[in-house]
XYZ file of C-alpha atoms in Angstrom:
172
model
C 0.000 0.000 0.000
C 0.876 3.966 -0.364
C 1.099 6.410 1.693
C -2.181 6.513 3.837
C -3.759 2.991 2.637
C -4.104 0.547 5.388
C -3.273 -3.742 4.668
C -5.568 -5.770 6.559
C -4.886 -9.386 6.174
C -7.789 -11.980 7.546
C -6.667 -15.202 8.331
C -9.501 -17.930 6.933
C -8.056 -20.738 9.102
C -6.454 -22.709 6.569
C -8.591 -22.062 4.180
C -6.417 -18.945 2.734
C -6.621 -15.204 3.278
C -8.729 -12.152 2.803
C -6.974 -8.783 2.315
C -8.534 -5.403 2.132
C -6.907 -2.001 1.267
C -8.409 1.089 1.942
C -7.046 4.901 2.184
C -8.014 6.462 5.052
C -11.348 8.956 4.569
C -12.086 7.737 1.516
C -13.537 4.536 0.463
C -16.190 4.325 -1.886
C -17.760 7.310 -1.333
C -20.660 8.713 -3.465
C -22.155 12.234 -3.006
C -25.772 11.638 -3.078
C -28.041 11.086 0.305
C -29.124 7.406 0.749
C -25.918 6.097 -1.321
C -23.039 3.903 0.165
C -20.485 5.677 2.551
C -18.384 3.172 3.048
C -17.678 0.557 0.923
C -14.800 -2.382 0.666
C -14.011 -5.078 -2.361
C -12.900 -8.193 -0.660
C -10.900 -10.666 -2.583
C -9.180 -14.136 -1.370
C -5.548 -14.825 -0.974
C -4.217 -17.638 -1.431
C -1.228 -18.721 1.194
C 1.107 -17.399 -1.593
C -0.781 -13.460 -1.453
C -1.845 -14.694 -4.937
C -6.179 -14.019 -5.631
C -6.241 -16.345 -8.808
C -4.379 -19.109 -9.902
C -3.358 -19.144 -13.328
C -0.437 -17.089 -14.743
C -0.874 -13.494 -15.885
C -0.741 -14.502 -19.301
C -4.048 -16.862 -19.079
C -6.309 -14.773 -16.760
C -8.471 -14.352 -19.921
C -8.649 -17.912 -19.717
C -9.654 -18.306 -15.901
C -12.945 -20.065 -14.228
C -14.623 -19.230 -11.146
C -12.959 -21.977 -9.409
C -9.710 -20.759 -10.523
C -10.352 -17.086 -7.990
C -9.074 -18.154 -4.168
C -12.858 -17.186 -2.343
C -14.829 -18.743 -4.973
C -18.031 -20.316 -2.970
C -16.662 -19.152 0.028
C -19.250 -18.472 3.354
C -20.447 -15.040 3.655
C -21.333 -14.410 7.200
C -23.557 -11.793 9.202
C -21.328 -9.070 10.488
C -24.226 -8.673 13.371
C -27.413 -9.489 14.602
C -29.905 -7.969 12.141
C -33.017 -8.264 9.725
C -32.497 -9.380 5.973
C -34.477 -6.366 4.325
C -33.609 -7.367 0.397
C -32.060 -10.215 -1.374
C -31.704 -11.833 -4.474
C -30.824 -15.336 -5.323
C -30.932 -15.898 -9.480
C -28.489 -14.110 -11.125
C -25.933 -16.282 -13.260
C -22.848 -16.675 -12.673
C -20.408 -15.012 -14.847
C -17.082 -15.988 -16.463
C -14.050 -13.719 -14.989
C -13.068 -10.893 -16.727
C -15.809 -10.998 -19.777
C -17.059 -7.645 -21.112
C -20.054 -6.614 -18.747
C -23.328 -5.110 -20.440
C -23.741 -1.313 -20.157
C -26.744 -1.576 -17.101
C -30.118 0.519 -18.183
C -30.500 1.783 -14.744
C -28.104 2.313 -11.361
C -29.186 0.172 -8.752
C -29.037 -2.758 -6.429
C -30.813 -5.093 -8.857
C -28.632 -4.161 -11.877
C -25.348 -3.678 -10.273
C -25.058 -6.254 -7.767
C -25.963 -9.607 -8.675
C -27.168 -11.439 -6.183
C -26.969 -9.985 -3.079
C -28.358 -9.601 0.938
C -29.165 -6.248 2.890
C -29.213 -6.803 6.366
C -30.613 -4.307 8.683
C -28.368 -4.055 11.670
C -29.525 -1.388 13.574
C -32.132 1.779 13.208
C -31.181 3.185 10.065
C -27.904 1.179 9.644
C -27.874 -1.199 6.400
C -25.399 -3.466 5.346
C -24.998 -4.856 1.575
C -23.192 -8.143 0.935
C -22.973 -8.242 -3.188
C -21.758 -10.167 -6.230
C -22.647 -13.868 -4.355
C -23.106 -17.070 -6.140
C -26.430 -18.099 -8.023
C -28.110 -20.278 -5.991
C -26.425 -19.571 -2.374
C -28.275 -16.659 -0.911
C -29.725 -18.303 2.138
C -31.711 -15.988 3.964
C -34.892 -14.101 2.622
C -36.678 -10.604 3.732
C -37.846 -10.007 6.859
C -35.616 -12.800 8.409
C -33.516 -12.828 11.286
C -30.110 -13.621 11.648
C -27.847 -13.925 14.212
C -24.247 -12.740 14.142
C -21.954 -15.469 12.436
C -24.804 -16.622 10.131
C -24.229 -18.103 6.399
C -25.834 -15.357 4.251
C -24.522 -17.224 0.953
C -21.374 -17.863 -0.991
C -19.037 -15.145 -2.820
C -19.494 -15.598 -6.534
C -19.301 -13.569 -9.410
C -22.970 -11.941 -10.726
C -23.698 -8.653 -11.042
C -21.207 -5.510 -11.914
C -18.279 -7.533 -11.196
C -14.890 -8.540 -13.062
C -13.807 -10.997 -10.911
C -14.875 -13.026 -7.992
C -15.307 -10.711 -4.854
C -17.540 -9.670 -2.148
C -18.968 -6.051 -2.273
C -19.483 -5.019 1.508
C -20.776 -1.748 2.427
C -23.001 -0.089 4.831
C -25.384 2.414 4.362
C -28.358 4.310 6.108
C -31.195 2.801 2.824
C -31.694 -0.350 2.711
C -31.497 0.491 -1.481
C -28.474 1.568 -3.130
């Protein structure tokens, strides 16, 4: 990292790593009311710091499987209320041209996803998981800890990831 960016390395217990950058006071940040403050792109490690792996030359050529994280749990940062989710978005192949969405928002840009209501006004988005894996549905309640679904690769996405931000709208 640069100047002012912060590492943060999560061990997965055997399973790999997680790292996340970020620059401190910046983030994602968008300037309209109701849009995500904060925001983070979480990709896996692999023991070697690597996030996919093939070599450089044959990303074009990669698969799901091929991205360290692929499938991997995504868990309930707290206690909270599912408030929207969606389940059917395809999968998509890793770095393939992505269609020009008609419209900015949660159901075009990411995927499949879960918005969990953690607290009076206090939303948090878990995006881009796996077709098929979302396991909660609205008005649910979850506990801390709780399998949401699986990181995948739908939605505004190049490469596997989870999109993790939280907001004060439960929309985007």
């Amino acid at each position: 990292p640069k100047t002012n960016w912060t590492r943060t390395r999560y061990d997965l217990g055997g399973a790999g790593q997680v790292e996340g950058n970020s620059i401190q006071g910046v983030g994602h940040v968008l300037p309209q009311g109701g849009m995500a403050q904060y925001a983070i792109d979480f990709f896996g490690l692999d023991p070697r710091g690597h996030a996919v792996s093939v070599p450089v030359e044959k990303l074009g050529e990669s698969r799901v499987q091929d991205w360290t994280g692929w499938n991997a749990d995504v868990l309930a940062v707290a206690d909270g209320v599912v408030r929207d989710a969606r389940n059917g978005i395809a999968d998509r192949k890793p770095l393939s041209p992505q269609e020009e969405p008609e419209e900015l928002s949660a159901r075009t840009l990411y995927g499949n996803f879960v918005v969990l209501e953690v607290a009076p006004g206090a939303y948090v988005h878990y995006a881009h998981l796996r077709q098929g894996s979302v396991t909660v549905r609205p008005g649910q309640r979850v506990k801390r800890g709780a399998v949401l679904g699986h990181l995948g690769l739908t939605g505004a996405a190049g490469a596997p990831h989870l999109h993790f931000h939280v907001s004060d709208k439960a929309t985007f």
